[in-house]
PDB file of C-alpha atoms in Angstrom:
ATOM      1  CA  UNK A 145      10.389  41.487  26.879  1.00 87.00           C
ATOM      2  CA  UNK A 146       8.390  39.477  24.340  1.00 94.00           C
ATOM      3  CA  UNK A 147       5.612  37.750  24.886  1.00 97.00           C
ATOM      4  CA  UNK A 148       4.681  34.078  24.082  1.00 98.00           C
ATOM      5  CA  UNK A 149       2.921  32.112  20.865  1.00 98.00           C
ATOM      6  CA  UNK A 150       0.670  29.548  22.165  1.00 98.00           C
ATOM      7  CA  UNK A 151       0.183  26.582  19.781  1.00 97.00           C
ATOM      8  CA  UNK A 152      -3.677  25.350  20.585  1.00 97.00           C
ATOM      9  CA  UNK A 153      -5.212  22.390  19.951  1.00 96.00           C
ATOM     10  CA  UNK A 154      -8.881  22.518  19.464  1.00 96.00           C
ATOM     11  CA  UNK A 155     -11.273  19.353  19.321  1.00 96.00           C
ATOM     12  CA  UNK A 156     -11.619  17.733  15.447  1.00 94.00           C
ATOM     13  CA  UNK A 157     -15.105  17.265  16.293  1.00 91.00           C
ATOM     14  CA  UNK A 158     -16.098  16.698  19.943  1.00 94.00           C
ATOM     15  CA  UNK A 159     -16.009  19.682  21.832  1.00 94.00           C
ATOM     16  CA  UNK A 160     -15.365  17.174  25.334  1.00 94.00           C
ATOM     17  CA  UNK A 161     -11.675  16.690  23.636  1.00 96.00           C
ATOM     18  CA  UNK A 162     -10.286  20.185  24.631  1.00 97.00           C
ATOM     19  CA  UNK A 163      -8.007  20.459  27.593  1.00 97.00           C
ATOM     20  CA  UNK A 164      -8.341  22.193  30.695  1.00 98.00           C
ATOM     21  CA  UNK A 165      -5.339  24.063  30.155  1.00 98.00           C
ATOM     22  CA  UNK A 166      -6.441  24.935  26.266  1.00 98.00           C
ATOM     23  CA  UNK A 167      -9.096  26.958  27.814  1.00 98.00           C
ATOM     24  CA  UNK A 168      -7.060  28.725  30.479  1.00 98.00           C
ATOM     25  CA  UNK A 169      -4.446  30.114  27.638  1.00 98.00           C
ATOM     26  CA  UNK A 170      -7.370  31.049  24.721  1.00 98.00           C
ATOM     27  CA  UNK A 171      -9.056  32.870  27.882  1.00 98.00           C
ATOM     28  CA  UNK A 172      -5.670  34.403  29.449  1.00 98.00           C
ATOM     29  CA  UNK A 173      -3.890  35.527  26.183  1.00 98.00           C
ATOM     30  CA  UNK A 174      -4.323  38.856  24.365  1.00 98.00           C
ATOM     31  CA  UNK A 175      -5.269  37.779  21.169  1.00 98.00           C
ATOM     32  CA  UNK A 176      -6.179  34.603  19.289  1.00 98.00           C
ATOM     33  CA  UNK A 177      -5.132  34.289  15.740  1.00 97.00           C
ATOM     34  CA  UNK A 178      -7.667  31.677  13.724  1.00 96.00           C
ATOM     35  CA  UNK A 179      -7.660  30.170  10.649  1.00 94.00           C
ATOM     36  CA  UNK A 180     -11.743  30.659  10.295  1.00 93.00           C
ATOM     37  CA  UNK A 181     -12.909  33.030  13.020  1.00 95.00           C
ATOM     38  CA  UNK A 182     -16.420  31.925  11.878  1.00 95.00           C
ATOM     39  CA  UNK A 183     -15.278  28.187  13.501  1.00 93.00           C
ATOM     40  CA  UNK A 184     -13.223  29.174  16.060  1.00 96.00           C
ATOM     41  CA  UNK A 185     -16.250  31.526  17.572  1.00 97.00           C
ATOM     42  CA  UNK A 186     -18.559  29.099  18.020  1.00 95.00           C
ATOM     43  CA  UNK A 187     -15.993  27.608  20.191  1.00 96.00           C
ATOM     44  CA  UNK A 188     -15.124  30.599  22.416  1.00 97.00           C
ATOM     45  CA  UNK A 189     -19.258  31.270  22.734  1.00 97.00           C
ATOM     46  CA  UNK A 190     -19.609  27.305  23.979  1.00 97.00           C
ATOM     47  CA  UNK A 191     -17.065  27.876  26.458  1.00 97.00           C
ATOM     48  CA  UNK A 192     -18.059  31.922  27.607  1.00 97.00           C
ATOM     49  CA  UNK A 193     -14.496  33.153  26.075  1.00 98.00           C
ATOM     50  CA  UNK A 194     -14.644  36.786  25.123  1.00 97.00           C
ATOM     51  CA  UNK A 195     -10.919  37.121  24.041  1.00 98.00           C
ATOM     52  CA  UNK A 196     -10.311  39.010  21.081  1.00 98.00           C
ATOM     53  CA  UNK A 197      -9.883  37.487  17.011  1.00 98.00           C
ATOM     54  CA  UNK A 198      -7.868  37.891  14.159  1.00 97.00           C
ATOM     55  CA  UNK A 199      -8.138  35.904  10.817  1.00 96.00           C
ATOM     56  CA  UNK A 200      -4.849  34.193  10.116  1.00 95.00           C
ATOM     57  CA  UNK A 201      -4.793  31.516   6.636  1.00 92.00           C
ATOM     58  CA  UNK A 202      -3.105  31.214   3.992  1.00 89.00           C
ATOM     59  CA  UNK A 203      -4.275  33.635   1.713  1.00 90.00           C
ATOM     60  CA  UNK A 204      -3.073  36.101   4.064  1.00 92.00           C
ATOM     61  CA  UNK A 205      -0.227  34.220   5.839  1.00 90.00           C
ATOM     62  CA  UNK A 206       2.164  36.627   5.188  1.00 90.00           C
ATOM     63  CA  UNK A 207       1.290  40.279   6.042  1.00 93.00           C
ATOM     64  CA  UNK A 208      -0.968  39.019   8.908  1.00 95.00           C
ATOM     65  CA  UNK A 209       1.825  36.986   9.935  1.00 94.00           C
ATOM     66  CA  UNK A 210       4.304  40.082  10.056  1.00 95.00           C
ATOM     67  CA  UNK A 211       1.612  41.250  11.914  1.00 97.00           C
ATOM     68  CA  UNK A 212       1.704  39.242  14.642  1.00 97.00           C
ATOM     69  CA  UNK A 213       5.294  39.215  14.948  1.00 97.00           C
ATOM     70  CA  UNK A 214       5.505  42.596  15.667  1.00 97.00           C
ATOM     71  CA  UNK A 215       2.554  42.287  18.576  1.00 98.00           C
ATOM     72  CA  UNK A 216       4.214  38.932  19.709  1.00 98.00           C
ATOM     73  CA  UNK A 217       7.697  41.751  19.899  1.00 97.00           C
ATOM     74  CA  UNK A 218       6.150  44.317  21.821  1.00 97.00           C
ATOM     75  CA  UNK A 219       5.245  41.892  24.495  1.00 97.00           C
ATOM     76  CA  UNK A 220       1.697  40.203  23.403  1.00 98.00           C
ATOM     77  CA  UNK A 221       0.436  37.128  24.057  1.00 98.00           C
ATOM     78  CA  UNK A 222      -0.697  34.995  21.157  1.00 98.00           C
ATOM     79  CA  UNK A 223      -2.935  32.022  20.828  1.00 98.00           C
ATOM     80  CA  UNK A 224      -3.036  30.228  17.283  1.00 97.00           C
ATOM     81  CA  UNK A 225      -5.788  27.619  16.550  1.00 97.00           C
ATOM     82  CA  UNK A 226      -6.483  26.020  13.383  1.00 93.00           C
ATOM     83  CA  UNK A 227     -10.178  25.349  12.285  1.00 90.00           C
ATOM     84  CA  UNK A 228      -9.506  21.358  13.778  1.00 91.00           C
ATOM     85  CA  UNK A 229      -6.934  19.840  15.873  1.00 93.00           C
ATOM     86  CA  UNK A 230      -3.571  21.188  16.244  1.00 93.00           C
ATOM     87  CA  UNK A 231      -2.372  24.008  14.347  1.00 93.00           C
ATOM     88  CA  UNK A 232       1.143  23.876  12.246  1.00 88.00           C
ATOM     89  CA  UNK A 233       0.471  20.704  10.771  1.00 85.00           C
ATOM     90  CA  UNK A 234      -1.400  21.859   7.122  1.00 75.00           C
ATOM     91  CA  UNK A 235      -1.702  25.214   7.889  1.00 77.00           C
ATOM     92  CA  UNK A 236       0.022  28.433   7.691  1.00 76.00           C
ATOM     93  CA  UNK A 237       1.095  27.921  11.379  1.00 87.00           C
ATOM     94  CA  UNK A 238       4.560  26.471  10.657  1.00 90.00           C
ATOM     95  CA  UNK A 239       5.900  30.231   9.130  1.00 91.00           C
ATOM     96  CA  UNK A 240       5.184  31.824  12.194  1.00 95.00           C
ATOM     97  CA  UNK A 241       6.903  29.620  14.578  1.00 96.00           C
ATOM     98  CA  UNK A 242       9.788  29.385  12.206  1.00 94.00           C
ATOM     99  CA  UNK A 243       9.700  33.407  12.435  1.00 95.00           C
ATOM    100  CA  UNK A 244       9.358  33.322  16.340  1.00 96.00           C
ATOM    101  CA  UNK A 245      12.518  31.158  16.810  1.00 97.00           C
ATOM    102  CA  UNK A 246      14.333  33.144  14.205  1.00 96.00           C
ATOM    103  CA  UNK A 247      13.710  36.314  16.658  1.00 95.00           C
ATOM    104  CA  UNK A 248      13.852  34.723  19.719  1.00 96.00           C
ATOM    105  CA  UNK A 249      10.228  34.692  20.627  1.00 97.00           C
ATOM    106  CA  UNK A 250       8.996  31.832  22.981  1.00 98.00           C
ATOM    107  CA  UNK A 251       7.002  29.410  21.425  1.00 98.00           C
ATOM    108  CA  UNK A 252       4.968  26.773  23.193  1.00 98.00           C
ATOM    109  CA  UNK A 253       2.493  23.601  22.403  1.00 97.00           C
ATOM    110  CA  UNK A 254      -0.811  23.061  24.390  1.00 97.00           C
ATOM    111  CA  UNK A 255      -1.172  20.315  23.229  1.00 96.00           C
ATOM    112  CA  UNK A 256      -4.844  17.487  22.277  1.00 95.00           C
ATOM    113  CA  UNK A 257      -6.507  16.194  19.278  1.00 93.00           C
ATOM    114  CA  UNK A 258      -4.786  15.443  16.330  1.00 93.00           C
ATOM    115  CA  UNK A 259      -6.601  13.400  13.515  1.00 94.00           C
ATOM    116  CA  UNK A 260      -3.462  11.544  11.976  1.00 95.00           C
ATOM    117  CA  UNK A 261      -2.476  10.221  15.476  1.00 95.00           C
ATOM    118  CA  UNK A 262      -6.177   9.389  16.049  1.00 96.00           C
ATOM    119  CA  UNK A 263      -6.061   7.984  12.485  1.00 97.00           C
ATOM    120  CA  UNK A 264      -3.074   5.854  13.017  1.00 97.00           C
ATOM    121  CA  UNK A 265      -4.224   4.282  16.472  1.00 97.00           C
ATOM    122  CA  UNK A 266      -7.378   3.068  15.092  1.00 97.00           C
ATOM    123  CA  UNK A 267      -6.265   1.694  11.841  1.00 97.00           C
ATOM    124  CA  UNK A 268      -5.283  -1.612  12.136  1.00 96.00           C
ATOM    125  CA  UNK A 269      -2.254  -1.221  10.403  1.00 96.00           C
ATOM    126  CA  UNK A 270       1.545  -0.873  11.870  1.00 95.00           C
ATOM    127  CA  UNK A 271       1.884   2.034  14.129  1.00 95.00           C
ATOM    128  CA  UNK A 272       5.573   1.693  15.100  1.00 95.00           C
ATOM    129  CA  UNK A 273       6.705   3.670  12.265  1.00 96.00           C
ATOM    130  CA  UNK A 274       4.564   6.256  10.444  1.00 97.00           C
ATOM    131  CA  UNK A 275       5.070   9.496   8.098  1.00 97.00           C
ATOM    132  CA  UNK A 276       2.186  12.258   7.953  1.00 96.00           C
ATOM    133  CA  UNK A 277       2.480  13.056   4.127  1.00 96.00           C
ATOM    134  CA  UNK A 278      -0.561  15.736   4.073  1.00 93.00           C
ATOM    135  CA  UNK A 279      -2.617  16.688   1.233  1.00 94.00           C
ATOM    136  CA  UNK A 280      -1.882  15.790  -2.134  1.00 95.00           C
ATOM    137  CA  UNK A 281      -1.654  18.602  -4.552  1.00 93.00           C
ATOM    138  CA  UNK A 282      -4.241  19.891  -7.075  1.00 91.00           C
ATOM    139  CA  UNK A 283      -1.659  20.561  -9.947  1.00 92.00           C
ATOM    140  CA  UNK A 284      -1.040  16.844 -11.544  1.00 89.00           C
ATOM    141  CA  UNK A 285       2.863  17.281 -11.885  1.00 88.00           C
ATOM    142  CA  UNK A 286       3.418  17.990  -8.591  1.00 93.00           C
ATOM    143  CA  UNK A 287       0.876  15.416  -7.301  1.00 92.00           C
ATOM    144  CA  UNK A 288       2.804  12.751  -9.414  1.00 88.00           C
ATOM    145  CA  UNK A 289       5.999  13.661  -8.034  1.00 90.00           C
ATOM    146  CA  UNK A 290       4.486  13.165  -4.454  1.00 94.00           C
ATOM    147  CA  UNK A 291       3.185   9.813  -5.538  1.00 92.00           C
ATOM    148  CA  UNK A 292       6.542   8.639  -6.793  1.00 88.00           C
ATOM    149  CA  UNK A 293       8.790   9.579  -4.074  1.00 91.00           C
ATOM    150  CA  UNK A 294       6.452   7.427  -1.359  1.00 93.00           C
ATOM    151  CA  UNK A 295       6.298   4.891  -3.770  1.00 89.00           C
ATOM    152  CA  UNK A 296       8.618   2.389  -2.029  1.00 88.00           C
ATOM    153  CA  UNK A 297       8.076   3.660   1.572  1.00 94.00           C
ATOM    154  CA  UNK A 298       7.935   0.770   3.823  1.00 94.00           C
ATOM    155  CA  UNK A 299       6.406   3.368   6.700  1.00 97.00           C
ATOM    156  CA  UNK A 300       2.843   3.308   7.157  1.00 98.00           C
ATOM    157  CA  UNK A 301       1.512   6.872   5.611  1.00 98.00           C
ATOM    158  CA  UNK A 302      -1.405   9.321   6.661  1.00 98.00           C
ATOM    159  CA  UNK A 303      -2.975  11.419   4.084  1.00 97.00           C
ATOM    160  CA  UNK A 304      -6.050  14.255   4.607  1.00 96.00           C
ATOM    161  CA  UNK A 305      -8.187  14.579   1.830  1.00 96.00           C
ATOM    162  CA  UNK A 306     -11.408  16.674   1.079  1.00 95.00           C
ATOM    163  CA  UNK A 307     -14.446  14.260  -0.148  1.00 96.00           C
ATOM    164  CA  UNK A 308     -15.069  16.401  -3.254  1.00 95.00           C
ATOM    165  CA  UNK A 309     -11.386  14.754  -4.397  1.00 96.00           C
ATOM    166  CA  UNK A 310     -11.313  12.012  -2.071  1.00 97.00           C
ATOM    167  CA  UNK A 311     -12.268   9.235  -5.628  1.00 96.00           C
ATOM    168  CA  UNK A 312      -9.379  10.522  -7.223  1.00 95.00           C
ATOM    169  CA  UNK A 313      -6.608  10.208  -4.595  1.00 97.00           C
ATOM    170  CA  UNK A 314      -8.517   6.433  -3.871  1.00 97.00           C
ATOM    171  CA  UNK A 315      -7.859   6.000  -8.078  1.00 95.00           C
ATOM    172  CA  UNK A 316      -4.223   7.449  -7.972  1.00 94.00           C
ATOM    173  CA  UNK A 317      -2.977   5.753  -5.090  1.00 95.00           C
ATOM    174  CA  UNK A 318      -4.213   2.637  -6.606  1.00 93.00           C
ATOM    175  CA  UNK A 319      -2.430   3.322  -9.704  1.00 89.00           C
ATOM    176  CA  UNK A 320       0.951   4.377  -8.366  1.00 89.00           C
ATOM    177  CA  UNK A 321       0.711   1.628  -5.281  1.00 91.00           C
ATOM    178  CA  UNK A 322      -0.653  -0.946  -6.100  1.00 90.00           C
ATOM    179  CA  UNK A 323      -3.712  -2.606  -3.902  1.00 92.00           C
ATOM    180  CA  UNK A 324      -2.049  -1.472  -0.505  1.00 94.00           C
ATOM    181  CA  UNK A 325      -4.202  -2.015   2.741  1.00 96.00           C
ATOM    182  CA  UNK A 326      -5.732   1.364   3.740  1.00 98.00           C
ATOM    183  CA  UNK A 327      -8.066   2.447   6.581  1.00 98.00           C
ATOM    184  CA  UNK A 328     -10.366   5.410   5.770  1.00 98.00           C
ATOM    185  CA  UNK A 329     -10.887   7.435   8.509  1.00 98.00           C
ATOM    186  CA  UNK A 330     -13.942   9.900   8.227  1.00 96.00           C
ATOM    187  CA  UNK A 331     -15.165  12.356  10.680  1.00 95.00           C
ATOM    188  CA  UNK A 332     -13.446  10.994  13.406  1.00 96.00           C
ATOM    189  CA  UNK A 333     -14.614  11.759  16.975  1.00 96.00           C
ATOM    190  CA  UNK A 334     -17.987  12.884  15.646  1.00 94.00           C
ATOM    191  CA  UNK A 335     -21.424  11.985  15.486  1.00 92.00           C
ATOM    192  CA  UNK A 336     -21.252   9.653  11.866  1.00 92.00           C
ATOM    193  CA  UNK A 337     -17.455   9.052  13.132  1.00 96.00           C
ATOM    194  CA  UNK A 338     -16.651   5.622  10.676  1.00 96.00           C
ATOM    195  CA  UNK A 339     -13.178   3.686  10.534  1.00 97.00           C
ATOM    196  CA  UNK A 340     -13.414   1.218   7.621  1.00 96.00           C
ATOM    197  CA  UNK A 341      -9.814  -1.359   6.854  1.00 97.00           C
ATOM    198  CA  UNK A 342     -10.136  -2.148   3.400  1.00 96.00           C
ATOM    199  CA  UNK A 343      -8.157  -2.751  -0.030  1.00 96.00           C
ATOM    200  CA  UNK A 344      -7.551   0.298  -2.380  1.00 96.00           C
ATOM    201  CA  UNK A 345      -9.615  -1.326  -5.003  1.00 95.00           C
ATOM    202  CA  UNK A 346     -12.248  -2.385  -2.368  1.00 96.00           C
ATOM    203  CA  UNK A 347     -12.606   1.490  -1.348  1.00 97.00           C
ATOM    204  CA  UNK A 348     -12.543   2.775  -4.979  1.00 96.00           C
ATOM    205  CA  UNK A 349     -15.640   0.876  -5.303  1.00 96.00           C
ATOM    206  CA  UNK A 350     -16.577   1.697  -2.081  1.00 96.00           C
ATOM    207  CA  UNK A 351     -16.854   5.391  -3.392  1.00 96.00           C
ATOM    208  CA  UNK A 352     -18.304   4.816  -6.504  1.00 93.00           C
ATOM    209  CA  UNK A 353     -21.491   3.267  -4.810  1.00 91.00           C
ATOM    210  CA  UNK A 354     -21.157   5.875  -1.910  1.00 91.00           C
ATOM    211  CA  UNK A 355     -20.779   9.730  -2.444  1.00 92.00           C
ATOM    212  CA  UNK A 356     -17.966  10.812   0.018  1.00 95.00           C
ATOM    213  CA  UNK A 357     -19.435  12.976   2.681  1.00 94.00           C
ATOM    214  CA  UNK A 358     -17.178  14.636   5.499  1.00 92.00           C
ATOM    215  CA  UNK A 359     -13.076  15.173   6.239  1.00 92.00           C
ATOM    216  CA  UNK A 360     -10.823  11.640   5.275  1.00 97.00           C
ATOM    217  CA  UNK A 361      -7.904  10.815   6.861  1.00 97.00           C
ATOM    218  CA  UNK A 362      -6.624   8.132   4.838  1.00 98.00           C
ATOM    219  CA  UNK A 363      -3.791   5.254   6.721  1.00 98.00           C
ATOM    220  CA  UNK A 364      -2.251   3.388   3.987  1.00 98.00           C
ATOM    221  CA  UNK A 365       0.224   0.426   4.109  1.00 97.00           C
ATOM    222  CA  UNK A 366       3.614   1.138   3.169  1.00 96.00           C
ATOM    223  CA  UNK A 367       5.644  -1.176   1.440  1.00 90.00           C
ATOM    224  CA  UNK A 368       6.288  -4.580   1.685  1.00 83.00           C
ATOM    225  CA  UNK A 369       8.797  -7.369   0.471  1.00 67.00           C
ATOM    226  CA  UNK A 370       6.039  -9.295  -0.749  1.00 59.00           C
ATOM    227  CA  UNK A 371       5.378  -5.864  -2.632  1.00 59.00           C
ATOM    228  CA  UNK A 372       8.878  -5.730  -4.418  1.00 55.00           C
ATOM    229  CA  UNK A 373       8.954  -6.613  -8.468  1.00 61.00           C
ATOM    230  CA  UNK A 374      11.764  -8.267 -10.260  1.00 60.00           C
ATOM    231  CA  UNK A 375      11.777  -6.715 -13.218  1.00 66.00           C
ATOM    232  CA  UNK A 376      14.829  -7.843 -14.641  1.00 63.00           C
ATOM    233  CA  UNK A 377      13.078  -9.985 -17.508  1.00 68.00           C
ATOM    234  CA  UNK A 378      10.574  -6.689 -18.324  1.00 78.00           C
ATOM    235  CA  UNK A 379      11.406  -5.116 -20.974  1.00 81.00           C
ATOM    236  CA  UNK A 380      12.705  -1.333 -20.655  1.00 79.00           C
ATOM    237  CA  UNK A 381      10.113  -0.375 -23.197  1.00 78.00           C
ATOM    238  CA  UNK A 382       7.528  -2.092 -21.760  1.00 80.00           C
ATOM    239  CA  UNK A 383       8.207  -1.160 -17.463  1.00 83.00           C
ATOM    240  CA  UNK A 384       8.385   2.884 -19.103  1.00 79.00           C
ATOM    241  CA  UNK A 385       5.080   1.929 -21.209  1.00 79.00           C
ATOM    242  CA  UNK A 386       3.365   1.029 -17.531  1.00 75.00           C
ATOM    243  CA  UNK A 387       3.654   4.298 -16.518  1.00 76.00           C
ATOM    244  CA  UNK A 388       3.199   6.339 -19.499  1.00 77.00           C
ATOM    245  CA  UNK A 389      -0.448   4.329 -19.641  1.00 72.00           C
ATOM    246  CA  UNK A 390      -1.273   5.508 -16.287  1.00 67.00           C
ATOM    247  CA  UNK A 391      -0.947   9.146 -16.984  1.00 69.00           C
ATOM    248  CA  UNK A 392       2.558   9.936 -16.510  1.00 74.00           C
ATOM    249  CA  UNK A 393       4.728  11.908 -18.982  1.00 81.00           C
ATOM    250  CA  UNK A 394       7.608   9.871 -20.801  1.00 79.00           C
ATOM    251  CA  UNK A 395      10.453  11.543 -19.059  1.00 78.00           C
ATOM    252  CA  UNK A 396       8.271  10.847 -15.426  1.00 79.00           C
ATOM    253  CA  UNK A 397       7.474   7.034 -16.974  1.00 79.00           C
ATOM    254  CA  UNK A 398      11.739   7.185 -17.552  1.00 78.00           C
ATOM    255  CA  UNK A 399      12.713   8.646 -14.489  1.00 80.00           C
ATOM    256  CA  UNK A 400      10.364   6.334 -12.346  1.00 77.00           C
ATOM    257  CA  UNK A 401      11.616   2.989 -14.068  1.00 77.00           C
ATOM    258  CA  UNK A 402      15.219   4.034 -13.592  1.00 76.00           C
ATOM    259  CA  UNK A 403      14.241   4.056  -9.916  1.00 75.00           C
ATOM    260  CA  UNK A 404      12.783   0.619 -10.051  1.00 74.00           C
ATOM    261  CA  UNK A 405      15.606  -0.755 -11.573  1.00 71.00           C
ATOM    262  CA  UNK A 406      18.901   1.128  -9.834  1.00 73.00           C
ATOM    263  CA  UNK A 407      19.549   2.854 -12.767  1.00 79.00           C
ATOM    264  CA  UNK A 408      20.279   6.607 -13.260  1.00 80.00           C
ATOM    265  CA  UNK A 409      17.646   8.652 -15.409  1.00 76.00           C
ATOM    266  CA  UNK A 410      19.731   9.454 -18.830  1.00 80.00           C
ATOM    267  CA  UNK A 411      20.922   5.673 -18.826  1.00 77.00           C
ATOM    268  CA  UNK A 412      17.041   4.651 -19.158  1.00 75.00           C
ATOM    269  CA  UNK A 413      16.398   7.502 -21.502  1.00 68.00           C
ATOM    270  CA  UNK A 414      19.675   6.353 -23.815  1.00 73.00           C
ATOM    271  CA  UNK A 415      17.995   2.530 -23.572  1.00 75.00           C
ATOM    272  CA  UNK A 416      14.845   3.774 -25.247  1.00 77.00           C
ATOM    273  CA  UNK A 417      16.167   6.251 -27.769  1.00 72.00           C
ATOM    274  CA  UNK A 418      18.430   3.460 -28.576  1.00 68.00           C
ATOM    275  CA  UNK A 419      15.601   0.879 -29.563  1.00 60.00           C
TER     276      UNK A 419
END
């Protein structure tokens, strides 16, 4: 008989946010796999749990994740915690449960803090519908690519972002959305915890004044009607120009202005090479 994954949420910042029932399952199963031991140890010694470690990231996602498998197999009980809040949402966490169901392995949620639902709730801004988009990517094509597809989402979106790169998400956010309404979440449930509802351009000055200090969860507006451009009198050359001059490659600029206007990519690209 297998044993069981345990999904465990741990506090984002205040250790009085773990459960009850968090510290019954990190203290009853036989192993905990962590994302940092370094964090997660300073949170078994505060609450007197002895329960044995193992380092599980991304770097090593997959063999430690085989790993794992084969203890979860051979009847083991396994906790998972992230450094913050509840792992399988940014973290290598998601692989293993897909692997668990794939075998039949029980999987299970123990469930508290989560910084995009606290995020959300205190934002000001419409909770009824929301997507969690994550972190933006490093590499600049892909992080364009994200920008464009959530370009017209009417949804309110939550975003994590590290303050060494938390500027240039604020400038290319601006640049791809517009001046949305965002809140900017930082260090939430902590000491310096600050929630601040603001324009885009407001908080890229904001950060130009301030160095960013601490983890951002960013809750940005998603699109409105108010928000939607008629661009039939606009010029193809001139709507592809608008994105070409804010960094994008001519076939991006040509596939994002077919977008805008209904249009399929090679009948925007024949427009231009036509002129």
């Amino acid at each position: 008989m297998s044993g069981t994954l345990y999904l465990c949420a741990t506090p984002i910042g205040n250790l009085g946010d773990i459960t009850q029932r968090c510290l019954d399952t990190l203290a009853m199963v036989d192993l905990i796999a962590a994302e940092d031991t370094r964090q997660t140890v300073k949170l078994l010694n505060h609450f007197h749990i002895s329960t044995k470690m193992t380092s599980y990231y991304e770097h090593n996602k997959r063999d430690k994740g085989a790993y794992l498998l084969s203890l979860l197999q051979e009847g083991k009980n396994i906790a998972v915690v992230s450094d913050a809040g509840t792992p399988g949402i940014s973290d290598p966490g998601e692989e293993l449960v897909a692997a668990c169901i794939a075998q039949g392995i029980p999987v299970t949620s123990v469930p508290g803090a989560a910084a995009v639902i606290s995020a959300v709730v205190t934002s000001g801004l419409a909770t009824g519908r929301f997507c969690f988009e994550g972190f933006l990517s490093v590499n600049k094509k892909q992080r364009r690519e994200h920008l464009l597809d959530i370009r017209d989402e009417r949804r309110t979106m939550v975003f994590y972002e590290a303050p060494h790169k938390l500027r240039a998400t604020l400038q290319d956010l601006y640049d791809t959305l517009g001046d949305r309404r965002i809140s900017i979440a930082r260090e939430l449930t902590k000491k310096f915890e600050e929630i601040c509802l603001m324009t885009l351009s407001q908080a890229i000055e904001k950060y130009e004044q301030t160095p960013p200090k601490g983890e951002f969860a960013l809750v940005i507006e998603g699109k409105t009607e108010q928000d939607t451009e008629d661009y039939t009198d606009l010029p193809i050359e001139e709507h592809v120009k608008r994105y070409t001059d804010a960094g994008m490659s001519e076939m991006e600029a040509i596939k994002a202005a077919a977008k805008d206007r209904g249009l399929r990519k090679n009948e925007v690209y024949a427009m231009i090479k036509k002129r």
